[in-house]
Amino acid sequence: MIQTHIPPRRKFGKQIQKRQLEVPEYAASFVNYKALKKLIKKLSATPTLAAQNDSRQLAILADSQAALQANKATFFFQLERELDRVNAFYLQKEAELKIRLRTLLDKKKFIQSRQGVSRRSSKFTTLEEGFQQFASDLNKLQQFVEINGTAFSKILKKWDKTSKSKTKELYLSRAVEVQPFFNATVISELSDQATTNLQELGAWSDGIHVTFQTSGHVVTTQHFMGTDEGDADSLLLETVIAGNLESLRDLLAKMQSASAAPEGDLSLMERVTRTFLAAIHEAPRNALKVLLDTGLVDLHSYDDINERNCLHQAAIYGRQHVLEWGLEANVSVDRIDVYGRVPLHYASLHGRQDMLSALLTARRLWTLSTTTILHR
């Protein structure tokens, strides 16, 4: 008879450590399971009897119930601090995800309003990637909730076993399960919306009719069509990509003339910057340079869906001239996009050695200048 070796099940504390390594941005916010276990062990070792020659102290400490209550207060005080920390982090992440979903839904409405948007267009691809990343981040939060819920249950079970009490079920129902992080409804609703929208985008790209439900330097992806600005911005992007320099200069002059007020200048800068970021991947160099020469491009800006700046885009699409413009303007080389990647990641991923060298040099110079300033 062949004996099948079944590997030992990973201890729960090790499961938490593994998850912390997998999702470093969540690492510090998991319940400190190891510390709580140590606390239980320490409290269980607390002597309940005093030295034989001290009759007064013996009389006080002989009351094991009093000792248990003191230990119980210490343990549950620390447990509540852990619960507060986990819950605060969850609420922060939940709020961030709700804002991201609202932004994605706004962008989907805009793309819907455009006729003939290609499945291969950068706007469609960026939006689809945005929903996919949203679903992935939501799954991370779901696992965070599940692991911490299990941690509180297990640590209470250990406490009951050590203290010979029965507090687990009562504490879970009255203190843990009533917390926002333990409410599965919100995550479930967000997950349903992400799944539905991804399915709708997929069906739409396949030509199937679907009835859709309706910070500093950050720029929105596009104005809504059906407005004068939306139409002008769409025309501007098409003209830049086509590389028609004469038409481009004429259109920019008209847009500048129409934005004479100070607030108009700010609005126009956002629109031209948005166009620049959207056109990086396919517009010719001289057309992008015309945009840049207007002084209306904020090279430090980043897209509000994928959170990439011009250096990310340059590294992805191999646009050396855009990388040089960004580095000359001291655009952040450490800017992290929604996928947790800096421009260096993409330069390495696509094997762009010249870009890697330029980005590493810029990073060293920035670090050196920062260190010099701090030591003055």
Short mmCIF file of C-alpha atoms in Angstrom, two decimals:
data_model
loop_
_atom_site.label_atom_id
_atom_site.label_comp_id
_atom_site.label_asym_id
_atom_site.label_seq_id
_atom_site.Cartn_x
_atom_site.Cartn_y
_atom_site.Cartn_z
CA MET A 1 0.00 0.00 0.00
CA ILE A 2 1.41 3.38 -1.04
CA GLN A 3 1.63 5.89 1.79
CA THR A 4 0.71 9.42 0.73
CA HIS A 5 2.58 12.17 2.54
CA ILE A 6 0.30 15.02 3.53
CA PRO A 7 2.29 18.16 4.33
CA PRO A 8 1.53 19.71 7.72
CA ARG A 9 -0.95 22.55 7.64
CA ARG A 10 0.65 25.98 7.92
CA LYS A 11 0.16 27.53 11.36
CA PHE A 12 -2.15 30.52 11.35
CA GLY A 13 0.56 32.92 12.50
CA LYS A 14 2.64 31.86 9.48
CA GLN A 15 -0.37 32.44 7.21
CA ILE A 16 -0.56 36.05 8.38
CA GLN A 17 3.18 36.55 7.86
CA LYS A 18 2.92 35.11 4.34
CA ARG A 19 0.07 37.47 3.48
CA GLN A 20 1.99 40.43 4.89
CA LEU A 21 4.87 39.65 2.52
CA GLU A 22 2.47 39.29 -0.42
CA VAL A 23 0.71 42.59 0.25
CA PRO A 24 3.31 44.90 1.87
CA GLU A 25 1.01 47.95 1.83
CA TYR A 26 -1.30 46.07 4.22
CA ALA A 27 1.45 44.52 6.36
CA ALA A 28 1.45 46.97 9.26
CA SER A 29 -2.33 46.90 9.62
CA PHE A 30 -2.97 43.20 10.22
CA VAL A 31 -3.87 42.22 13.77
CA ASN A 32 -0.67 41.59 15.74
CA TYR A 33 -1.50 37.94 16.32
CA LYS A 34 1.95 37.03 17.58
CA ALA A 35 1.98 39.79 20.20
CA LEU A 36 -1.47 38.80 21.48
CA LYS A 37 -0.37 35.17 21.80
CA LYS A 38 2.69 36.27 23.79
CA LEU A 39 0.48 38.41 26.01
CA ILE A 40 -1.78 35.45 26.79
CA LYS A 41 1.24 33.33 27.63
CA LYS A 42 2.67 36.06 29.85
CA LEU A 43 -0.60 36.56 31.71
CA SER A 44 -1.09 32.84 32.21
CA ALA A 45 2.34 32.70 33.88
CA THR A 46 1.45 35.47 36.36
CA PRO A 47 1.71 33.96 39.85
CA THR A 48 -1.52 33.82 41.80
CA LEU A 49 0.14 32.99 45.15
CA ALA A 50 2.56 35.10 47.15
CA ALA A 51 5.53 33.98 49.25
CA GLN A 52 4.58 31.79 52.25
CA ASN A 53 6.00 34.25 54.79
CA ASP A 54 3.82 37.14 53.70
CA SER A 55 0.38 36.33 55.08
CA ARG A 56 -1.21 39.66 54.06
CA GLN A 57 -0.10 39.35 50.44
CA LEU A 58 -1.13 35.70 50.45
CA ALA A 59 -4.64 36.64 51.52
CA ILE A 60 -4.96 39.15 48.66
CA LEU A 61 -3.53 37.00 45.87
CA ALA A 62 -5.25 33.82 47.01
CA ASP A 63 -8.35 35.14 45.34
CA SER A 64 -7.76 33.65 41.89
CA GLN A 65 -10.87 35.35 40.55
CA ALA A 66 -9.38 38.78 41.26
CA ALA A 67 -6.19 37.80 39.44
CA LEU A 68 -8.21 36.54 36.49
CA GLN A 69 -10.14 39.81 36.28
CA ALA A 70 -6.92 41.82 36.30
CA ASN A 71 -5.46 39.70 33.50
CA LYS A 72 -8.72 39.87 31.59
CA ALA A 73 -8.71 43.67 31.68
CA THR A 74 -5.13 43.77 30.39
CA PHE A 75 -5.83 41.32 27.56
CA PHE A 76 -9.06 42.90 26.33
CA PHE A 77 -7.61 46.40 26.47
CA GLN A 78 -4.88 45.30 24.04
CA LEU A 79 -7.37 43.35 21.93
CA GLU A 80 -9.56 46.43 21.52
CA ARG A 81 -6.56 48.51 20.39
CA GLU A 82 -5.89 45.90 17.69
CA LEU A 83 -9.55 45.96 16.68
CA ASP A 84 -9.52 49.76 16.41
CA ARG A 85 -6.38 49.71 14.25
CA VAL A 86 -7.71 47.07 11.85
CA ASN A 87 -11.03 48.86 11.56
CA ALA A 88 -9.46 52.29 10.92
CA PHE A 89 -7.32 50.88 8.10
CA TYR A 90 -10.30 49.12 6.56
CA LEU A 91 -12.39 52.31 6.55
CA GLN A 92 -9.54 54.20 4.88
CA LYS A 93 -9.23 51.56 2.14
CA GLU A 94 -12.98 51.35 1.66
CA ALA A 95 -13.20 55.13 1.14
CA GLU A 96 -10.31 55.06 -1.37
CA LEU A 97 -11.94 52.25 -3.36
CA LYS A 98 -15.29 54.05 -3.48
CA ILE A 99 -13.61 57.16 -4.92
CA ARG A 100 -11.75 55.07 -7.50
CA LEU A 101 -14.92 53.30 -8.57
CA ARG A 102 -16.75 56.62 -8.97
CA THR A 103 -13.91 57.89 -11.19
CA LEU A 104 -13.96 54.73 -13.30
CA LEU A 105 -17.73 54.94 -13.77
CA ASP A 106 -17.42 58.57 -14.90
CA LYS A 107 -14.80 57.57 -17.46
CA LYS A 108 -16.95 54.71 -18.70
CA LYS A 109 -19.84 57.11 -19.29
CA PHE A 110 -17.55 59.37 -21.30
CA ILE A 111 -16.28 56.54 -23.51
CA GLN A 112 -19.86 55.41 -24.06
CA SER A 113 -20.75 58.87 -25.31
CA ARG A 114 -18.18 58.68 -28.09
CA GLN A 115 -19.08 57.07 -31.37
CA GLY A 116 -16.68 54.59 -32.92
CA VAL A 117 -14.27 54.20 -29.99
CA SER A 118 -11.92 51.33 -30.87
CA ARG A 119 -11.42 48.38 -28.54
CA ARG A 120 -7.71 48.95 -29.09
CA SER A 121 -7.78 52.64 -28.20
CA SER A 122 -5.67 53.76 -25.25
CA LYS A 123 -8.74 55.17 -23.47
CA PHE A 124 -10.61 51.86 -23.64
CA THR A 125 -7.55 49.85 -22.61
CA THR A 126 -6.80 52.19 -19.70
CA LEU A 127 -10.39 52.00 -18.48
CA GLU A 128 -10.49 48.21 -18.70
CA GLU A 129 -7.16 47.96 -16.86
CA GLY A 130 -8.53 50.36 -14.27
CA PHE A 131 -11.52 48.12 -13.52
CA GLN A 132 -9.30 45.02 -13.45
CA GLN A 133 -6.90 46.64 -10.99
CA PHE A 134 -9.85 47.85 -8.90
CA ALA A 135 -11.17 44.27 -8.71
CA SER A 136 -7.71 43.02 -7.72
CA ASP A 137 -7.33 45.63 -4.96
CA LEU A 138 -10.84 44.87 -3.73
CA ASN A 139 -9.87 41.20 -3.47
CA LYS A 140 -6.85 42.18 -1.34
CA LEU A 141 -9.16 44.05 1.03
CA GLN A 142 -11.53 41.07 1.16
CA GLN A 143 -8.68 38.75 2.16
CA PHE A 144 -7.52 41.31 4.74
CA VAL A 145 -11.00 41.20 6.30
CA GLU A 146 -11.18 37.40 6.28
CA ILE A 147 -7.72 36.87 7.79
CA ASN A 148 -8.28 39.41 10.56
CA GLY A 149 -11.73 38.01 11.33
CA THR A 150 -10.18 34.56 11.73
CA ALA A 151 -7.35 36.02 13.83
CA PHE A 152 -9.75 37.56 16.36
CA SER A 153 -11.70 34.30 16.58
CA LYS A 154 -8.58 32.19 17.12
CA ILE A 155 -7.00 34.50 19.67
CA LEU A 156 -10.23 34.59 21.69
CA LYS A 157 -10.33 30.80 21.62
CA LYS A 158 -6.77 30.72 23.01
CA TRP A 159 -7.75 33.18 25.72
CA ASP A 160 -10.76 31.08 26.75
CA LYS A 161 -8.66 27.93 26.87
CA THR A 162 -5.95 29.56 28.98
CA SER A 163 -8.25 31.47 31.33
CA LYS A 164 -10.85 28.66 31.48
CA SER A 165 -13.57 31.15 30.56
CA LYS A 166 -16.21 31.47 27.81
CA THR A 167 -15.91 34.94 26.30
CA LYS A 168 -15.27 34.15 22.62
CA GLU A 169 -18.80 34.02 21.20
CA LEU A 170 -20.04 36.97 23.24
CA TYR A 171 -17.09 39.19 22.32
CA LEU A 172 -17.25 38.26 18.65
CA SER A 173 -20.95 39.07 18.42
CA ARG A 174 -20.85 42.29 20.45
CA ALA A 175 -17.45 43.78 19.61
CA VAL A 176 -16.02 42.28 16.41
CA GLU A 177 -18.92 41.41 14.12
CA VAL A 178 -20.56 44.83 14.60
CA GLN A 179 -17.50 46.64 13.21
CA PRO A 180 -17.61 48.08 9.66
CA PHE A 181 -14.70 45.89 8.53
CA PHE A 182 -16.75 42.77 9.35
CA ASN A 183 -19.71 43.89 7.23
CA ALA A 184 -19.45 41.95 3.96
CA THR A 185 -22.20 43.95 2.23
CA VAL A 186 -20.04 46.89 1.12
CA ILE A 187 -17.28 44.78 -0.41
CA SER A 188 -19.86 42.53 -2.05
CA GLU A 189 -21.61 45.50 -3.66
CA LEU A 190 -18.34 47.01 -4.89
CA SER A 191 -17.29 43.64 -6.29
CA ASP A 192 -20.61 43.23 -8.11
CA GLN A 193 -20.23 46.67 -9.71
CA ALA A 194 -16.67 45.94 -10.85
CA THR A 195 -17.65 42.57 -12.33
CA THR A 196 -20.72 43.99 -14.08
CA ASN A 197 -18.78 46.86 -15.61
CA LEU A 198 -16.00 44.59 -16.86
CA GLN A 199 -18.61 42.35 -18.47
CA GLU A 200 -20.31 45.35 -20.07
CA LEU A 201 -17.01 46.65 -21.44
CA GLY A 202 -16.21 43.22 -22.85
CA ALA A 203 -19.63 42.90 -24.48
CA TRP A 204 -19.46 46.42 -25.84
CA SER A 205 -16.05 45.84 -27.40
CA ASP A 206 -17.44 42.71 -29.10
CA GLY A 207 -20.21 44.75 -30.68
CA ILE A 208 -22.98 43.42 -28.43
CA HIS A 209 -25.60 45.98 -27.42
CA VAL A 210 -25.71 46.49 -23.67
CA THR A 211 -27.88 48.86 -21.65
CA PHE A 212 -25.46 50.54 -19.26
CA GLN A 213 -26.41 51.78 -15.84
CA THR A 214 -25.94 54.96 -15.56
CA SER A 215 -5.24 66.19 -6.00
CA GLY A 216 -2.54 68.32 -7.05
CA HIS A 217 -1.27 67.66 -10.61
CA VAL A 218 -3.99 65.11 -11.24
CA VAL A 219 -5.88 65.55 -14.50
CA THR A 220 -9.09 63.86 -15.58
CA THR A 221 -8.97 61.66 -18.65
CA GLN A 222 -11.38 63.71 -20.76
CA HIS A 223 -14.28 66.15 -20.80
CA PHE A 224 -17.68 64.70 -21.62
CA MET A 225 -18.68 64.77 -25.25
CA GLY A 226 -21.63 66.92 -26.23
CA THR A 227 -20.02 70.02 -24.73
CA ASP A 228 -18.00 72.60 -26.65
CA GLU A 229 -14.89 71.78 -24.60
CA GLY A 230 -15.38 68.05 -25.07
CA ASP A 231 -15.63 68.40 -28.85
CA ALA A 232 -12.60 70.73 -28.99
CA ASP A 233 -10.52 68.39 -26.83
CA SER A 234 -11.41 65.41 -29.01
CA LEU A 235 -10.41 67.36 -32.12
CA LEU A 236 -7.17 68.48 -30.46
CA LEU A 237 -6.18 64.90 -29.62
CA GLU A 238 -6.94 63.71 -33.15
CA THR A 239 -4.92 66.58 -34.64
CA VAL A 240 -1.91 65.88 -32.41
CA ILE A 241 -1.91 62.17 -33.26
CA ALA A 242 -2.28 62.94 -36.98
CA GLY A 243 0.79 65.21 -36.75
CA ASN A 244 -0.81 68.04 -38.73
CA LEU A 245 1.29 70.87 -37.29
CA GLU A 246 -0.37 73.74 -39.12
CA SER A 247 -3.85 72.67 -38.05
CA LEU A 248 -2.57 71.99 -34.54
CA ARG A 249 -1.11 75.48 -34.11
CA ASP A 250 -4.29 77.04 -35.50
CA LEU A 251 -6.50 75.03 -33.13
CA LEU A 252 -4.34 75.86 -30.11
CA ALA A 253 -4.45 79.57 -30.98
CA LYS A 254 -8.25 79.46 -31.11
CA MET A 255 -8.46 77.62 -27.79
CA GLN A 256 -6.11 80.14 -26.14
CA SER A 257 -8.14 83.02 -27.52
CA ALA A 258 -11.33 81.52 -26.09
CA SER A 259 -9.72 81.13 -22.64
CA ALA A 260 -8.83 84.72 -21.83
CA ALA A 261 -9.90 84.76 -18.15
CA PRO A 262 -7.42 83.57 -15.46
CA GLU A 263 -9.64 80.62 -14.57
CA GLY A 264 -9.81 79.83 -18.28
CA ASP A 265 -6.02 79.58 -18.39
CA LEU A 266 -6.08 76.95 -15.65
CA SER A 267 -8.82 75.02 -17.42
CA LEU A 268 -6.94 75.18 -20.72
CA MET A 269 -3.72 73.97 -19.08
CA GLU A 270 -5.54 70.95 -17.70
CA ARG A 271 -7.06 70.20 -21.11
CA VAL A 272 -3.78 70.54 -23.03
CA THR A 273 -1.96 68.49 -20.38
CA ARG A 274 -4.60 65.80 -20.61
CA THR A 275 -4.18 65.72 -24.40
CA PHE A 276 -0.38 65.50 -24.08
CA LEU A 277 -0.59 62.48 -21.74
CA ALA A 278 -3.17 60.75 -23.94
CA ALA A 279 -1.12 61.29 -27.11
CA ILE A 280 2.31 60.20 -25.86
CA HIS A 281 1.98 56.63 -27.10
CA GLU A 282 1.35 57.43 -30.79
CA ALA A 283 1.74 61.14 -31.59
CA PRO A 284 4.87 62.21 -33.53
CA ARG A 285 7.57 64.03 -31.60
CA ASN A 286 7.15 67.38 -33.36
CA ALA A 287 3.40 67.45 -32.60
CA LEU A 288 4.03 66.79 -28.91
CA LYS A 289 6.70 69.51 -28.96
CA VAL A 290 4.14 72.01 -30.31
CA LEU A 291 1.94 71.25 -27.30
CA LEU A 292 4.91 71.56 -24.95
CA ASP A 293 6.00 74.89 -26.43
CA THR A 294 2.64 76.48 -25.55
CA GLY A 295 3.65 76.42 -21.88
CA LEU A 296 0.30 74.78 -21.16
CA VAL A 297 1.58 71.28 -20.44
CA ASP A 298 2.14 70.39 -16.79
CA LEU A 299 4.72 67.62 -17.13
CA HIS A 300 4.28 66.75 -13.46
CA SER A 301 0.67 65.70 -14.00
CA TYR A 302 -0.55 62.12 -13.91
CA ASP A 303 -3.63 60.36 -15.24
CA ASP A 304 -6.46 59.94 -12.74
CA ILE A 305 -7.20 56.31 -13.65
CA ASN A 306 -3.81 54.61 -13.93
CA GLU A 307 -1.93 57.38 -12.02
CA ARG A 308 0.95 57.34 -14.52
CA ASN A 309 2.99 60.43 -15.29
CA CYS A 310 4.85 61.18 -18.52
CA LEU A 311 7.87 59.13 -17.39
CA HIS A 312 5.73 56.01 -16.98
CA GLN A 313 4.24 56.56 -20.43
CA ALA A 314 7.63 57.20 -22.01
CA ALA A 315 9.10 54.01 -20.51
CA ILE A 316 6.11 51.91 -21.59
CA TYR A 317 5.98 53.14 -25.18
CA GLY A 318 9.70 53.78 -25.72
CA ARG A 319 9.38 57.54 -26.24
CA GLN A 320 12.91 58.69 -25.40
CA HIS A 321 12.18 62.35 -26.18
CA VAL A 322 9.29 62.42 -23.69
CA LEU A 323 11.53 60.87 -21.04
CA GLU A 324 14.15 63.57 -21.65
CA TRP A 325 11.56 66.36 -21.41
CA GLY A 326 10.24 64.93 -18.16
CA LEU A 327 13.66 64.52 -16.58
CA GLU A 328 14.67 68.06 -17.60
CA ALA A 329 11.55 69.31 -15.78
CA ASN A 330 12.47 67.24 -12.68
CA VAL A 331 9.35 65.08 -12.93
CA SER A 332 9.32 62.51 -10.11
CA VAL A 333 11.10 59.29 -11.06
CA ASP A 334 9.62 57.63 -7.95
CA ARG A 335 5.98 58.27 -8.81
CA ILE A 336 4.03 55.03 -8.16
CA ASP A 337 1.16 54.18 -10.49
CA VAL A 338 -2.00 52.26 -9.60
CA TYR A 339 -0.12 48.98 -10.19
CA GLY A 340 2.53 49.94 -7.62
CA ARG A 341 5.20 50.53 -10.28
CA VAL A 342 7.63 53.39 -10.87
CA PRO A 343 8.94 54.31 -14.37
CA LEU A 344 12.05 52.17 -13.75
CA HIS A 345 9.87 49.06 -13.61
CA TYR A 346 8.58 49.65 -17.13
CA ALA A 347 11.97 50.56 -18.57
CA SER A 348 13.34 47.29 -17.17
CA LEU A 349 10.29 45.29 -18.24
CA HIS A 350 10.64 46.41 -21.85
CA GLY A 351 14.44 46.17 -21.90
CA ARG A 352 15.05 49.89 -22.56
CA GLN A 353 18.67 50.20 -21.41
CA ASP A 354 19.11 53.89 -22.31
CA MET A 355 16.02 54.80 -20.35
CA LEU A 356 17.12 52.70 -17.39
CA SER A 357 20.44 54.54 -17.27
CA ALA A 358 18.77 57.95 -17.53
CA LEU A 359 16.23 57.16 -14.80
CA LEU A 360 18.84 55.73 -12.45
CA THR A 361 21.09 58.75 -12.97
CA ALA A 362 18.19 61.13 -12.31
CA ARG A 363 17.30 59.21 -9.16
CA ARG A 364 20.88 59.38 -7.85
CA LEU A 365 21.08 63.11 -8.55
CA TRP A 366 17.76 63.71 -6.80
CA THR A 367 18.88 61.69 -3.76
CA LEU A 368 22.21 63.55 -3.66
CA SER A 369 20.57 66.99 -3.85
CA THR A 370 18.04 66.07 -1.15
CA THR A 371 20.80 64.80 1.15
CA THR A 372 22.83 67.98 0.57
CA ILE A 373 19.87 70.20 1.47
CA LEU A 374 19.14 68.21 4.65
CA HIS A 375 22.75 68.55 5.85
CA ARG A 376 23.05 72.28 5.34
#
